[in-house]
Structures are given as structure tokens and as C-alpha cells.
PDB file of C-alpha atoms in Angstrom:
ATOM      1  CA  UNK T   1     131.963 140.778  48.312  1.00 48.00           C
ATOM      2  CA  UNK T   2     131.213 139.927  51.879  1.00 49.00           C
ATOM      3  CA  UNK T   3     133.187 137.525  53.998  1.00 51.00           C
ATOM      4  CA  UNK T   4     131.494 135.227  56.474  1.00 52.00           C
ATOM      5  CA  UNK T   5     132.592 133.610  59.688  1.00 54.00           C
ATOM      6  CA  UNK T   6     130.974 130.351  60.784  1.00 55.00           C
ATOM      7  CA  UNK T   7     131.092 129.114  64.380  1.00 56.00           C
ATOM      8  CA  UNK T   8     129.601 125.911  65.765  1.00 56.00           C
ATOM      9  CA  UNK T   9     128.298 125.723  69.340  1.00 53.00           C
ATOM     10  CA  UNK T  10     127.046 122.741  71.323  1.00 52.00           C
ATOM     11  CA  UNK T  11     123.887 123.820  73.144  1.00 53.00           C
ATOM     12  CA  UNK T  12     121.452 121.424  74.793  1.00 54.00           C
ATOM     13  CA  UNK T  13     123.112 118.416  73.188  1.00 54.00           C
ATOM     14  CA  UNK T  14     122.654 119.789  69.648  1.00 55.00           C
ATOM     15  CA  UNK T  15     125.281 121.359  67.430  1.00 54.00           C
ATOM     16  CA  UNK T  16     124.238 124.752  66.112  1.00 55.00           C
ATOM     17  CA  UNK T  17     126.199 126.763  63.570  1.00 55.00           C
ATOM     18  CA  UNK T  18     126.032 130.544  63.543  1.00 53.00           C
ATOM     19  CA  UNK T  19     127.201 132.292  60.419  1.00 54.00           C
ATOM     20  CA  UNK T  20     128.140 135.911  60.879  1.00 51.00           C
ATOM     21  CA  UNK T  21     128.584 137.928  57.724  1.00 52.00           C
ATOM     22  CA  UNK T  22     130.980 140.796  57.807  1.00 49.00           C
ATOM     23  CA  UNK T  23     130.615 143.911  55.698  1.00 51.00           C
ATOM     24  CA  UNK T  24     134.333 144.494  55.644  1.00 49.00           C
ATOM     25  CA  UNK T  25     136.598 143.601  52.724  1.00 50.00           C
ATOM     26  CA  UNK T  26     139.174 141.898  54.887  1.00 52.00           C
ATOM     27  CA  UNK T  27     139.595 138.183  55.313  1.00 52.00           C
ATOM     28  CA  UNK T  28     137.302 136.824  58.051  1.00 53.00           C
ATOM     29  CA  UNK T  29     138.493 138.381  61.263  1.00 54.00           C
ATOM     30  CA  UNK T  30     136.631 139.174  64.413  1.00 52.00           C
ATOM     31  CA  UNK T  31     135.821 142.782  63.746  1.00 57.00           C
ATOM     32  CA  UNK T  32     133.762 144.814  66.195  1.00 58.00           C
ATOM     33  CA  UNK T  33     130.715 144.391  63.980  1.00 58.00           C
ATOM     34  CA  UNK T  34     131.154 140.580  63.871  1.00 59.00           C
ATOM     35  CA  UNK T  35     131.612 140.508  67.625  1.00 54.00           C
ATOM     36  CA  UNK T  36     128.396 142.475  68.219  1.00 63.00           C
ATOM     37  CA  UNK T  37     126.441 140.242  65.847  1.00 60.00           C
ATOM     38  CA  UNK T  38     127.815 137.118  67.492  1.00 60.00           C
ATOM     39  CA  UNK T  39     126.819 138.308  70.969  1.00 63.00           C
ATOM     40  CA  UNK T  40     123.372 139.309  69.684  1.00 65.00           C
ATOM     41  CA  UNK T  41     122.721 135.918  68.032  1.00 62.00           C
ATOM     42  CA  UNK T  42     124.002 133.985  71.036  1.00 61.00           C
ATOM     43  CA  UNK T  43     121.783 136.005  73.369  1.00 66.00           C
ATOM     44  CA  UNK T  44     118.729 135.428  71.173  1.00 62.00           C
ATOM     45  CA  UNK T  45     119.514 131.719  70.842  1.00 60.00           C
ATOM     46  CA  UNK T  46     120.017 131.178  74.577  1.00 62.00           C
ATOM     47  CA  UNK T  47     116.759 132.947  75.480  1.00 63.00           C
ATOM     48  CA  UNK T  48     114.891 130.432  73.325  1.00 64.00           C
ATOM     49  CA  UNK T  49     116.187 127.469  75.341  1.00 60.00           C
ATOM     50  CA  UNK T  50     113.807 125.963  77.928  1.00 61.00           C
ATOM     51  CA  UNK T  51     114.310 127.351  81.423  1.00 61.00           C
ATOM     52  CA  UNK T  52     113.864 124.025  83.239  1.00 59.00           C
ATOM     53  CA  UNK T  53     114.514 120.483  82.105  1.00 54.00           C
ATOM     54  CA  UNK T  54     111.341 118.461  81.489  1.00 52.00           C
ATOM     55  CA  UNK T  55     109.987 116.562  84.484  1.00 49.00           C
ATOM     56  CA  UNK T  56     110.576 112.852  84.715  1.00 41.00           C
ATOM     57  CA  UNK T  57     107.507 110.705  84.105  1.00 41.00           C
ATOM     58  CA  UNK T  58     105.352 109.887  87.144  1.00 38.00           C
ATOM     59  CA  UNK T  59     106.224 106.662  88.852  1.00 42.00           C
ATOM     60  CA  UNK T  60     104.591 104.863  91.736  1.00 44.00           C
ATOM     61  CA  UNK T  61     106.142 105.363  95.123  1.00 44.00           C
ATOM     62  CA  UNK T  62     106.121 102.893  97.975  1.00 42.00           C
ATOM     63  CA  UNK T  63     106.516 103.725 101.610  1.00 46.00           C
ATOM     64  CA  UNK T  64     109.649 101.655 102.015  1.00 46.00           C
ATOM     65  CA  UNK T  65     111.846 101.640  98.915  1.00 46.00           C
ATOM     66  CA  UNK T  66     110.909 104.981  97.375  1.00 55.00           C
ATOM     67  CA  UNK T  67     109.823 103.523  94.042  1.00 65.00           C
ATOM     68  CA  UNK T  68     107.314 100.760  93.397  1.00 71.00           C
ATOM     69  CA  UNK T  69     108.572  97.604  91.764  1.00 80.00           C
ATOM     70  CA  UNK T  70     105.842  95.930  89.748  1.00 84.00           C
ATOM     71  CA  UNK T  71     104.836  92.628  91.322  1.00 88.00           C
ATOM     72  CA  UNK T  72     105.835  93.454  94.900  1.00 90.00           C
ATOM     73  CA  UNK T  73     102.229  92.748  95.922  1.00 94.00           C
ATOM     74  CA  UNK T  74      99.798  90.128  94.636  1.00 96.00           C
ATOM     75  CA  UNK T  75      96.125  89.240  94.688  1.00 97.00           C
ATOM     76  CA  UNK T  76      95.461  85.615  95.595  1.00 98.00           C
ATOM     77  CA  UNK T  77      92.210  84.054  94.333  1.00 98.00           C
ATOM     78  CA  UNK T  78      90.624  81.271  96.397  1.00 98.00           C
ATOM     79  CA  UNK T  79      87.220  79.621  95.893  1.00 97.00           C
ATOM     80  CA  UNK T  80      85.464  78.239  98.982  1.00 97.00           C
ATOM     81  CA  UNK T  81      82.388  75.972  99.218  1.00 97.00           C
ATOM     82  CA  UNK T  82      80.488  78.255 101.614  1.00 97.00           C
ATOM     83  CA  UNK T  83      80.634  81.597 103.375  1.00 97.00           C
ATOM     84  CA  UNK T  84      81.660  80.234 106.791  1.00 98.00           C
ATOM     85  CA  UNK T  85      84.757  78.506 105.402  1.00 98.00           C
ATOM     86  CA  UNK T  86      85.567  81.633 103.390  1.00 98.00           C
ATOM     87  CA  UNK T  87      85.321  83.803 106.534  1.00 98.00           C
ATOM     88  CA  UNK T  88      87.440  81.379 108.556  1.00 98.00           C
ATOM     89  CA  UNK T  89      90.202  81.332 105.919  1.00 98.00           C
ATOM     90  CA  UNK T  90      90.034  85.120 105.511  1.00 98.00           C
ATOM     91  CA  UNK T  91      90.242  85.821 109.248  1.00 98.00           C
ATOM     92  CA  UNK T  92      93.047  83.295 109.846  1.00 98.00           C
ATOM     93  CA  UNK T  93      95.048  84.728 106.913  1.00 97.00           C
ATOM     94  CA  UNK T  94      94.789  88.173 108.493  1.00 97.00           C
ATOM     95  CA  UNK T  95      95.565  86.913 112.019  1.00 96.00           C
ATOM     96  CA  UNK T  96      98.697  85.137 110.775  1.00 96.00           C
ATOM     97  CA  UNK T  97      99.806  88.311 108.899  1.00 96.00           C
ATOM     98  CA  UNK T  98      99.749  86.385 105.628  1.00 97.00           C
ATOM     99  CA  UNK T  99      97.400  89.002 104.157  1.00 97.00           C
ATOM    100  CA  UNK T 100      96.563  92.668 104.621  1.00 96.00           C
ATOM    101  CA  UNK T 101      93.055  92.561 103.175  1.00 96.00           C
ATOM    102  CA  UNK T 102      90.500  90.004 102.007  1.00 98.00           C
ATOM    103  CA  UNK T 103      87.364  90.563  99.949  1.00 98.00           C
ATOM    104  CA  UNK T 104      84.646  87.920 100.200  1.00 98.00           C
ATOM    105  CA  UNK T 105      82.549  87.830  97.038  1.00 97.00           C
ATOM    106  CA  UNK T 106      79.376  85.772  97.446  1.00 91.00           C
ATOM    107  CA  UNK T 107      77.737  83.406  95.001  1.00 91.00           C
ATOM    108  CA  UNK T 108      80.244  82.831  92.248  1.00 92.00           C
ATOM    109  CA  UNK T 109      78.827  80.294  89.807  1.00 93.00           C
ATOM    110  CA  UNK T 110      81.506  77.755  88.959  1.00 93.00           C
ATOM    111  CA  UNK T 111      81.596  75.150  86.210  1.00 94.00           C
ATOM    112  CA  UNK T 112      84.557  72.778  86.118  1.00 93.00           C
ATOM    113  CA  UNK T 113      85.693  69.266  85.254  1.00 94.00           C
ATOM    114  CA  UNK T 114      85.993  66.852  88.176  1.00 92.00           C
ATOM    115  CA  UNK T 115      86.686  63.139  87.680  1.00 94.00           C
ATOM    116  CA  UNK T 116      85.813  63.413  83.978  1.00 96.00           C
ATOM    117  CA  UNK T 117      82.440  65.041  84.592  1.00 97.00           C
ATOM    118  CA  UNK T 118      81.292  68.652  84.314  1.00 97.00           C
ATOM    119  CA  UNK T 119      80.342  69.890  87.768  1.00 94.00           C
ATOM    120  CA  UNK T 120      78.434  73.028  88.680  1.00 96.00           C
ATOM    121  CA  UNK T 121      78.540  74.758  92.066  1.00 95.00           C
ATOM    122  CA  UNK T 122      77.966  78.051  93.803  1.00 96.00           C
ATOM    123  CA  UNK T 123      81.154  79.084  95.559  1.00 97.00           C
ATOM    124  CA  UNK T 124      82.457  82.011  97.551  1.00 97.00           C
ATOM    125  CA  UNK T 125      85.425  83.818  95.992  1.00 97.00           C
ATOM    126  CA  UNK T 126      88.163  85.286  98.177  1.00 98.00           C
ATOM    127  CA  UNK T 127      90.406  88.058  96.835  1.00 98.00           C
ATOM    128  CA  UNK T 128      93.365  88.122  99.197  1.00 98.00           C
ATOM    129  CA  UNK T 129      95.854  91.022  98.966  1.00 97.00           C
ATOM    130  CA  UNK T 130      99.364  90.314 100.199  1.00 96.00           C
ATOM    131  CA  UNK T 131     103.064  90.707  99.487  1.00 95.00           C
ATOM    132  CA  UNK T 132     104.233  88.455  96.680  1.00 95.00           C
ATOM    133  CA  UNK T 133     106.902  87.106  99.023  1.00 95.00           C
ATOM    134  CA  UNK T 134     104.103  85.713 101.255  1.00 96.00           C
ATOM    135  CA  UNK T 135     102.097  83.976  98.503  1.00 97.00           C
ATOM    136  CA  UNK T 136     103.836  80.609  98.976  1.00 97.00           C
ATOM    137  CA  UNK T 137     103.218  80.569 102.757  1.00 97.00           C
ATOM    138  CA  UNK T 138      99.603  81.686 102.238  1.00 98.00           C
ATOM    139  CA  UNK T 139      99.008  78.964  99.619  1.00 97.00           C
ATOM    140  CA  UNK T 140     100.493  76.318 101.911  1.00 97.00           C
ATOM    141  CA  UNK T 141      98.263  77.421 104.780  1.00 98.00           C
ATOM    142  CA  UNK T 142      95.140  77.396 102.576  1.00 98.00           C
ATOM    143  CA  UNK T 143      95.925  73.860 101.333  1.00 97.00           C
ATOM    144  CA  UNK T 144      96.139  72.703 104.979  1.00 97.00           C
ATOM    145  CA  UNK T 145      92.765  74.088 106.077  1.00 97.00           C
ATOM    146  CA  UNK T 146      90.679  74.064 102.882  1.00 98.00           C
ATOM    147  CA  UNK T 147      88.083  71.262 102.599  1.00 97.00           C
ATOM    148  CA  UNK T 148      88.591  70.733  98.841  1.00 95.00           C
ATOM    149  CA  UNK T 149      90.968  67.974  97.766  1.00 94.00           C
ATOM    150  CA  UNK T 150      92.590  70.425  95.331  1.00 94.00           C
ATOM    151  CA  UNK T 151      91.712  73.970  96.372  1.00 95.00           C
ATOM    152  CA  UNK T 152      91.758  76.656  93.715  1.00 95.00           C
ATOM    153  CA  UNK T 153      94.593  78.939  94.798  1.00 97.00           C
ATOM    154  CA  UNK T 154      96.422  81.178  92.343  1.00 96.00           C
ATOM    155  CA  UNK T 155      97.841  84.679  92.366  1.00 96.00           C
ATOM    156  CA  UNK T 156      98.350  87.600  90.023  1.00 96.00           C
ATOM    157  CA  UNK T 157     100.972  90.286  90.617  1.00 95.00           C
ATOM    158  CA  UNK T 158      99.813  93.878  91.063  1.00 93.00           C
ATOM    159  CA  UNK T 159     101.306  96.007  88.332  1.00 87.00           C
ATOM    160  CA  UNK T 160     100.160  99.488  89.379  1.00 85.00           C
ATOM    161  CA  UNK T 161      98.077 101.126  92.062  1.00 85.00           C
ATOM    162  CA  UNK T 162      97.691 103.922  94.553  1.00 86.00           C
ATOM    163  CA  UNK T 163     100.790 104.845  96.545  1.00 84.00           C
ATOM    164  CA  UNK T 164      98.880 105.110  99.806  1.00 87.00           C
ATOM    165  CA  UNK T 165      97.227 101.731  99.266  1.00 90.00           C
ATOM    166  CA  UNK T 166     100.599 100.022  98.779  1.00 89.00           C
ATOM    167  CA  UNK T 167     101.883 101.665 101.960  1.00 88.00           C
ATOM    168  CA  UNK T 168      98.832 100.391 103.818  1.00 91.00           C
ATOM    169  CA  UNK T 169      99.363  96.869 102.407  1.00 91.00           C
ATOM    170  CA  UNK T 170     102.984  96.941 103.543  1.00 89.00           C
ATOM    171  CA  UNK T 171     101.968  97.850 107.091  1.00 90.00           C
ATOM    172  CA  UNK T 172      99.296  95.128 107.161  1.00 88.00           C
ATOM    173  CA  UNK T 173     101.638  92.224 106.491  1.00 88.00           C
ATOM    174  CA  UNK T 174     104.703  93.238 108.517  1.00 79.00           C
TER     175      UNK T 174
END
């Protein structure tokens, strides 16, 4: 009968057992034959291991911190009664470094309740891009200069985006 020698190795975080069978009649000892087989199996096993560890998943990078934290920047939505007021608010927000960019979207049809009645109006929508830390100051400024009694001002955090765009936003509101 053959004797066998089992050895367990920890490779790549997984336990692997090699069983080397010996053709000798002796109790399991490390004979030359067992040694050669062991080296052969180890060599074959190691060559099957991946050469490089897998790459980490892609993550957004910012210019400042090195990794983007979701919600660092926000888009602020503001409806204005006409294009001149929208332009004035947009330009002042940029001049005061409360925003890095403003889109002015013309002719948004709005339906809303006001004093118990359904109202309908054509408004100008501003999409203001800024740092989330500046949203409160921007909202306060808009409430001061906006002609509506209760201006529509709300923000949504930016979850993902282009690395270069976030860098540009950062530079625009410093």
C-alpha cells in the first residue's frame, strides 16, 4: 500500500491542502520523491495565482481632497418672474462668489397654489451650481433681492460628475 503525506498551505487567503503520495513502504516521511513532488505541485500552484492584485474600483477625484465626497457641491433651483431679474440674480451670485455657474432656462410653465387658488405663470428657471457649504448664504441673498414674497429656492446635492468639472467649480467659488 501507498502512504500519503498531506500538507496545508495558506495562499492568497485560502487554505489549500496538497496530498503527496509516496511509493515507498515506509511510514510517511519526506523522501526524495515526496520532496520533488511537493516542489513540483507548489510551483504549479503558485504560477496559477494572479500576478497583480485587482484594481480598486474607480472613484471620483477632486482637485483638493483627492477623493470626491458625494454632496460637496449642489445645484440650486430658483424660479424668477422674468429674464431680467433672472440675469440680475445670476450675475450677482457669480460676482459675490456664491456660485460658479448659472444656467438660465427660459419659459418654464409653472402651475401652483397661491392664496387657495391655482395660478399659472411663465417663469425663468435658474440652475445655480455651487458648493453645498454656500447654499445657505446663496438662499439668504436670493430671498433679499427676489421680488416674490416666497421665492422658490431649493437645492439638490451632486452625487457624481466629471473630475475636471468639480475642480472648475471649486475654483469658481473660492
